[in-house]
């Protein structure tokens, strides 16, 4: 899965020595760093576009008189690298962290409390985007951007089947897929059995929790009827697809399948349309996008909001300067500019209009308010490590097991992962 707009967890060993992680620049002292000569910021590869970065850097340097040292990191191995860097005496001052990773870094004490910053500039941050920045009631990061899945469809395939209107409800969507199926010239929907993040979105839509507390520990909640309801919806969608029930959207890449022009639609990230166009430029003229529709018109389906937060290292000696950077980077002007440049979802609902003109982002915007993430607990990361037991659950249901029996099949594995020492 491409990481330009989605949070991911690295598992490789640290690639760069700890000495290269520091932000020491000869400022000296251990004060608030408000008069420091430079500030080190770690961005992840693909997150900070050139126009936005240049503008923010110029504004920061002009306002503070300090230099901005931007260091771009690779996603592979970042969790171990960043965990190590945050534990050192000279960490990077500001770091980009995947939104679902934030609880892990907060739990270890690596992130500074930004409660005062939230009061100053974050009163109207979108609740759905800000929720991953909060751990145990404290604000340990600031929401930067997010992205979610949309329906990417082939207008020609739909028109050939007599479908001329974009679905407003899930039932409308199913009717459109039935029309394509009846026409018989294209696969209505490409949806492999293990598109886990689409399924996570469905659980958000049904109000399901994937974990629950048992005493002081977290355990699986996969047997919850609300989870079963989400899986039954997924099963309805998957019935329109010939994709393998035991593979995910990257095996093969669903955009490459769609690029062949014999598929009505798929559910994916906006950038995946670009992958399809690269494989088959002729398909570009037939591309369309719409919000994944929910049960009722006006209320989109639940979606997984992948994205990134910006945080200040607890060990940074330049706390005030770091917060000054966040005020600039997260200002309405710069949040809007980021959304406009790359089509990301900004951290305020009032800024969603900035994605106008980007059809994929326009389709994603209506679902942002009702979106969510995976469970925001440090223990969750182990659950998604390959082989993800929830993917096995999904395949089992699609192959005929009841959701209850499929949940029992993987429950022990999930609980074991949730009990791993962090």
XYZ file of N, CA and C in Angstrom, residues 233-400:
504
model
N -22.009 -6.849 5.269
C -22.030 -5.822 4.223
C -20.874 -6.050 3.254
N -19.711 -6.337 3.828
C -18.534 -6.620 2.989
C -18.828 -7.804 2.071
N -19.470 -8.819 2.603
C -19.794 -10.029 1.841
C -20.733 -9.707 0.685
N -21.670 -8.787 0.909
C -22.561 -8.364 -0.163
C -21.775 -7.705 -1.286
N -20.841 -6.845 -0.924
C -19.993 -6.209 -1.928
C -19.158 -7.250 -2.675
N -18.533 -8.134 -1.920
C -17.602 -9.079 -2.525
C -18.284 -10.065 -3.474
N -19.583 -10.244 -3.305
C -20.331 -11.145 -4.185
C -20.355 -10.639 -5.628
N -20.073 -9.363 -5.832
C -20.041 -8.799 -7.179
C -18.659 -8.912 -7.820
N -17.728 -9.548 -7.125
C -16.344 -9.598 -7.597
C -15.869 -11.031 -7.844
N -14.982 -11.130 -8.796
C -14.335 -12.424 -9.072
C -12.949 -12.495 -8.423
N -12.606 -11.475 -7.665
C -11.280 -11.415 -7.034
C -11.134 -12.545 -6.015
N -9.904 -13.000 -5.789
C -9.686 -14.086 -4.818
C -10.085 -13.679 -3.408
N -10.679 -14.616 -2.693
C -11.149 -14.341 -1.332
C -10.025 -14.386 -0.306
N -8.875 -14.899 -0.687
C -7.770 -15.040 0.265
C -6.592 -14.130 -0.062
N -6.844 -13.036 -0.796
C -5.792 -12.069 -1.136
C -6.258 -10.661 -0.773
N -5.282 -9.746 -0.672
C -5.651 -8.363 -0.402
C -5.571 -7.531 -1.676
N -5.770 -6.218 -1.535
C -5.845 -5.347 -2.707
C -4.499 -5.130 -3.395
N -3.426 -5.571 -2.768
C -2.100 -5.412 -3.363
C -1.617 -6.679 -4.052
N -2.432 -7.736 -4.030
C -2.000 -9.034 -4.573
C -3.083 -9.633 -5.466
N -3.153 -9.260 -6.759
C -2.319 -8.248 -7.430
C -2.805 -6.839 -7.093
N -2.069 -5.840 -7.558
C -2.492 -4.462 -7.339
C -3.838 -4.237 -8.011
N -4.830 -3.833 -7.232
C -6.174 -3.695 -7.787
C -6.247 -2.638 -8.888
N -5.411 -1.626 -8.810
C -5.414 -0.602 -9.853
C -4.963 -1.166 -11.190
N -4.058 -2.133 -11.156
C -3.599 -2.763 -12.398
C -4.711 -3.607 -13.024
N -5.499 -4.239 -12.178
C -6.646 -5.011 -12.678
C -7.655 -4.066 -13.312
N -7.959 -2.984 -12.617
C -8.919 -1.993 -13.097
C -8.451 -1.370 -14.416
N -7.154 -1.200 -14.568
C -6.591 -0.540 -15.749
C -6.918 -1.264 -17.048
N -7.237 -2.522 -16.960
C -7.523 -3.301 -18.177
C -8.854 -2.926 -18.817
N -9.675 -2.159 -18.107
C -10.913 -1.662 -18.685
C -12.086 -2.615 -18.636
N -11.954 -3.707 -17.923
C -13.012 -4.710 -17.832
C -13.591 -4.804 -16.420
N -13.459 -3.732 -15.663
C -13.957 -3.695 -14.287
C -14.786 -2.434 -14.095
N -15.945 -2.584 -13.464
C -16.818 -1.439 -13.264
C -16.298 -0.461 -12.240
N -15.740 -0.978 -11.141
C -15.281 -0.091 -10.066
C -14.376 -0.836 -9.103
N -13.663 -0.082 -8.301
C -12.964 -0.651 -7.147
C -12.944 0.388 -6.050
N -12.667 -0.035 -4.843
C -12.657 0.856 -3.688
C -11.206 1.049 -3.271
N -10.721 2.276 -3.384
C -9.304 2.486 -3.117
C -8.969 3.932 -2.840
N -7.682 4.195 -2.680
C -7.184 5.542 -2.462
C -7.151 6.295 -3.786
N -7.298 7.622 -3.719
C -7.311 8.406 -4.934
C -6.088 8.226 -5.805
N -4.912 8.070 -5.170
C -3.680 7.936 -5.953
C -3.658 6.647 -6.781
N -4.493 5.678 -6.414
C -4.516 4.421 -7.165
C -5.047 4.620 -8.584
N -5.838 5.665 -8.781
C -6.298 5.973 -10.136
C -5.102 6.314 -11.020
N -4.125 7.025 -10.428
C -2.911 7.347 -11.167
C -2.137 6.103 -11.547
N -2.155 5.108 -10.675
C -1.499 3.833 -10.984
C -2.170 3.173 -12.178
N -3.493 3.236 -12.211
C -4.236 2.654 -13.330
C -3.926 3.377 -14.639
N -3.858 4.702 -14.576
C -3.568 5.490 -15.769
C -2.159 5.216 -16.280
N -1.231 5.038 -15.356
C 0.145 4.724 -15.761
C 0.198 3.392 -16.499
N -0.607 2.437 -16.039
C -0.636 1.124 -16.689
C -1.378 1.172 -18.020
N -2.375 2.066 -18.114
C -3.173 2.174 -19.339
C -3.660 3.604 -19.497
N -2.880 4.482 -20.138
C -3.243 5.897 -20.272
C -4.621 6.120 -20.890
N -5.075 5.200 -21.712
C -6.356 5.375 -22.399
C -7.538 5.376 -21.440
N -7.343 4.833 -20.251
C -8.464 4.727 -19.316
C -8.753 6.046 -18.598
N -7.847 6.994 -18.691
C -7.996 8.233 -17.931
C -9.304 8.951 -18.253
N -9.691 8.962 -19.516
C -10.899 9.694 -19.915
C -12.167 9.071 -19.340
N -12.094 7.825 -18.893
C -13.270 7.126 -18.369
C -13.337 7.095 -16.850
N -12.368 7.714 -16.183
C -12.318 7.651 -14.725
C -13.367 8.544 -14.058
N -13.966 8.006 -13.004
C -14.882 8.785 -12.189
C -14.703 8.413 -10.732
N -15.169 9.261 -9.833
C -15.006 9.034 -8.398
C -16.301 9.396 -7.680
N -16.628 8.668 -6.627
C -17.702 9.105 -5.744
C -17.480 8.567 -4.338
N -18.108 9.237 -3.391
C -18.022 8.858 -1.988
C -18.653 7.489 -1.785
N -18.032 6.649 -0.959
C -18.635 5.350 -0.661
C -19.971 5.619 0.035
N -21.087 5.233 -0.576
C -22.382 5.582 0.005
C -22.743 4.714 1.203
N -23.461 5.302 2.135
C -23.902 4.570 3.312
C -25.319 4.048 3.147
N -25.901 3.637 4.245
C -27.237 3.060 4.204
C -28.290 4.078 3.792
N -28.103 5.324 4.193
C -29.047 6.375 3.843
C -28.346 7.501 3.097
N -29.101 8.191 2.264
C -28.540 9.310 1.509
C -28.118 10.416 2.469
N -27.007 11.043 2.176
C -26.531 12.127 3.026
C -25.646 11.683 4.163
N -25.531 10.385 4.372
C -24.638 9.877 5.415
C -23.709 8.837 4.793
N -22.504 9.243 4.400
C -21.577 8.324 3.733
C -21.197 7.130 4.608
N -20.666 6.122 3.963
C -20.173 4.950 4.679
C -19.005 5.355 5.576
N -18.824 4.613 6.657
C -17.657 4.832 7.492
C -16.387 4.506 6.719
N -15.345 5.263 6.954
C -14.070 5.038 6.255
C -12.908 5.085 7.241
N -11.860 4.362 6.897
C -10.620 4.440 7.656
C -9.878 5.693 7.221
N -9.582 6.557 8.175
C -8.835 7.781 7.895
C -7.355 7.552 8.186
N -6.615 7.275 7.164
C -5.174 7.172 7.333
C -4.561 8.543 7.181
N -3.484 8.788 7.859
C -2.869 10.098 7.720
C -1.721 10.290 8.690
N -1.385 11.527 8.922
C -0.247 11.837 9.782
C -0.549 12.976 10.745
N 0.119 12.900 11.888
C 0.106 13.971 12.885
C 1.486 14.600 12.947
N 1.557 15.781 13.506
C 2.837 16.417 13.802
C 2.969 16.496 15.316
N 4.138 16.135 15.815
C 4.361 16.101 17.256
C 5.695 16.743 17.601
N 5.819 17.135 18.848
C 7.068 17.712 19.360
C 7.724 16.674 20.265
N 9.005 16.439 20.055
C 9.718 15.485 20.894
C 9.796 16.006 22.326
N 9.468 15.134 23.275
C 9.509 15.540 24.687
C 10.920 15.959 25.085
N 11.931 15.366 24.453
C 13.308 15.674 24.797
C 13.897 16.860 24.059
N 13.120 17.502 23.193
C 13.636 18.667 22.469
C 13.884 19.816 23.436
N 14.992 20.508 23.247
C 15.315 21.668 24.064
C 14.758 22.953 23.453
N 13.943 22.781 22.415
C 13.413 23.945 21.688
C 11.888 23.873 21.619
N 11.275 23.632 22.749
C 9.832 23.430 22.808
C 9.039 24.603 22.222
N 9.375 25.807 22.616
C 8.609 26.966 22.151
C 8.801 27.212 20.667
N 10.026 27.020 20.191
C 10.284 27.199 18.760
C 9.553 26.123 17.960
N 9.529 24.912 18.496
C 8.816 23.810 17.838
C 7.328 24.114 17.735
N 6.758 24.659 18.794
C 5.335 25.006 18.769
C 5.074 26.156 17.806
N 6.037 27.049 17.693
C 5.887 28.146 16.732
C 5.830 27.578 15.313
N 6.649 26.554 15.057
C 6.606 25.909 13.744
C 5.239 25.287 13.500
N 4.691 24.615 14.509
C 3.389 23.973 14.345
C 2.296 25.004 14.078
N 2.379 26.149 14.733
C 1.385 27.196 14.498
C 1.408 27.646 13.039
N 2.607 27.703 12.478
C 2.750 28.125 11.083
C 2.311 27.006 10.137
N 2.826 25.811 10.355
C 2.525 24.687 9.467
C 1.045 24.339 9.456
N 0.391 24.501 10.608
C -1.008 24.111 10.746
C -1.980 25.278 10.628
N -1.494 26.425 10.231
C -2.374 27.575 10.048
C -3.383 27.275 8.942
N -4.495 27.971 8.939
C -5.502 27.748 7.896
C -4.908 27.939 6.506
N -4.043 28.932 6.376
C -3.434 29.201 5.075
C -2.621 28.009 4.590
N -1.779 27.480 5.461
C -0.891 26.392 5.036
C -1.589 25.043 5.003
N -2.559 24.817 5.883
C -3.367 23.593 5.783
C -4.136 23.580 4.466
N -4.698 24.717 4.129
C -5.438 24.819 2.875
C -4.534 24.630 1.672
N -3.321 25.189 1.755
C -2.368 25.060 0.644
C -1.952 23.607 0.449
N -1.772 22.889 1.561
C -1.403 21.476 1.466
C -2.524 20.685 0.799
N -3.753 20.928 1.234
C -4.900 20.232 0.650
C -5.009 20.507 -0.839
N -4.774 21.748 -1.208
C -4.883 22.123 -2.615
C -3.768 21.507 -3.452
N -2.567 21.430 -2.878
C -1.419 20.927 -3.647
C -1.456 19.414 -3.845
N -1.892 18.669 -2.837
C -1.818 17.207 -2.946
C -3.163 16.500 -2.826
N -4.229 17.229 -2.502
C -5.530 16.585 -2.394
C -5.756 15.857 -1.087
N -5.019 16.219 -0.048
C -5.218 15.605 1.267
C -6.404 16.255 1.965
N -6.922 15.577 2.981
C -8.013 16.129 3.769
C -7.417 16.978 4.894
N -7.764 18.250 4.983
C -7.204 19.138 6.012
C -7.803 18.853 7.381
N -7.208 19.468 8.408
C -7.612 19.148 9.784
C -8.831 19.914 10.275
N -9.447 20.702 9.406
C -10.662 21.422 9.775
C -11.721 21.241 8.690
N -12.949 21.041 9.112
C -14.040 20.894 8.154
C -14.194 22.161 7.326
N -13.901 23.299 7.911
C -14.044 24.577 7.205
C -13.072 24.713 6.036
N -12.053 23.866 5.999
C -11.042 23.946 4.943
C -11.259 22.915 3.826
N -12.292 22.097 3.947
C -12.512 21.038 2.953
C -12.751 21.590 1.550
N -13.216 22.825 1.470
C -13.448 23.426 0.152
C -12.157 23.583 -0.637
N -11.021 23.528 0.065
C -9.731 23.695 -0.614
C -9.395 22.545 -1.555
N -10.106 21.417 -1.440
C -9.805 20.283 -2.329
C -10.613 20.371 -3.619
N -11.397 21.423 -3.768
C -12.192 21.569 -4.987
C -11.289 21.566 -6.214
N -11.678 20.792 -7.205
C -10.865 20.666 -8.405
C -10.071 19.383 -8.433
N -9.982 18.710 -7.286
C -9.339 17.399 -7.217
C -10.471 16.380 -7.032
N -10.895 15.698 -8.088
C -12.090 14.849 -8.012
C -12.019 13.734 -6.982
N -10.846 13.141 -6.792
C -10.718 12.069 -5.806
C -10.874 12.624 -4.393
N -10.237 13.767 -4.139
C -10.334 14.387 -2.818
C -11.743 14.904 -2.561
N -12.391 15.427 -3.588
C -13.769 15.889 -3.447
C -14.673 14.724 -3.045
N -14.390 13.549 -3.589
C -15.186 12.370 -3.250
C -14.903 11.898 -1.829
N -13.685 12.108 -1.355
C -13.311 11.661 -0.010
C -13.833 12.607 1.066
N -13.954 13.882 0.745
C -14.272 14.906 1.752
C -15.563 14.656 2.537
N -16.674 14.272 1.898
C -17.916 14.113 2.667
C -17.848 13.053 3.757
N -16.975 12.065 3.620
C -16.889 10.978 4.600
C -15.942 11.281 5.754
N -15.217 12.395 5.669
C -14.193 12.684 6.676
C -14.776 12.826 8.079
N -15.896 13.492 8.190
C -16.487 13.742 9.505
C -16.832 12.444 10.226
N -17.320 11.457 9.493
C -17.727 10.195 10.107
C -16.676 9.115 10.042
N -15.463 9.484 9.636
C -14.396 8.497 9.530
C -13.761 8.179 10.872
N -12.865 7.210 10.866
C -12.170 6.812 12.088
C -10.913 6.044 11.753
N -10.403 5.345 12.721
C -9.154 4.598 12.536
C -9.296 3.198 13.116
N -8.199 2.493 13.143
C -8.122 1.241 13.880
C -8.074 1.586 15.375
N -8.197 0.607 16.273
C -8.153 0.914 17.710
C -6.911 1.719 18.092
N -7.123 2.811 18.806
C -6.028 3.721 19.159
C -5.397 3.313 20.488
N -4.777 2.144 20.464
C -4.048 1.634 21.620
C -2.689 1.138 21.130
N -1.641 1.282 21.931
C -0.312 0.835 21.498
C -0.272 -0.643 21.135
N -1.110 -1.441 21.795
C -1.094 -2.895 21.578
C -1.603 -3.293 20.197
N -2.306 -2.389 19.511
C -2.949 -2.776 18.266
C -1.958 -3.101 17.151
N -0.819 -2.458 17.118
C 0.125 -2.642 16.010
C 0.456 -4.105 15.775
N 0.582 -4.883 16.843
C 0.927 -6.297 16.706
C -0.163 -7.093 16.001
N -1.400 -6.639 16.102
C -2.506 -7.363 15.463
C -2.378 -7.313 13.951
N -1.930 -6.186 13.434
C -1.843 -6.040 11.981
C -0.579 -6.635 11.378
N 0.346 -7.073 12.204
C 1.541 -7.715 11.656
C 1.149 -8.955 10.864
N 1.814 -9.148 9.724
C 1.505 -10.320 8.886
C 1.877 -11.620 9.602
N 1.007 -12.620 9.476
C -0.295 -12.610 8.808
C -1.374 -12.043 9.719
N -2.074 -11.018 9.232
C -3.113 -10.342 9.995
C -4.285 -11.306 10.237
N -4.592 -11.646 11.484
C -5.660 -12.610 11.754
C -7.040 -12.127 11.324
N -7.235 -10.812 11.243
C -8.542 -10.321 10.809
C -8.745 -10.609 9.323
N -7.679 -10.614 8.567
C -7.798 -11.010 7.158
C -8.235 -12.472 7.050
N -7.702 -13.308 7.944
C -8.100 -14.715 7.952
C -9.579 -14.845 8.313
N -10.031 -14.021 9.248
C -11.449 -13.986 9.629
C -12.309 -13.628 8.418
N -11.914 -12.621 7.680
C -12.678 -12.184 6.522
C -12.808 -13.294 5.486
N -11.692 -13.949 5.185
C -11.711 -15.029 4.206
C -12.602 -16.176 4.669
N -12.530 -16.490 5.944
C -13.346 -17.581 6.482
C -14.837 -17.292 6.304
N -15.258 -16.057 6.579
C -16.668 -15.694 6.413
C -17.072 -15.766 4.944
N -16.218 -15.262 4.077
C -16.529 -15.278 2.647
C -16.592 -16.698 2.097
N -15.902 -17.608 2.749
C -15.917 -19.016 2.317
C -17.014 -19.828 2.997
N -17.880 -19.158 3.758
C -19.040 -19.850 4.285
C -19.173 -19.978 5.786
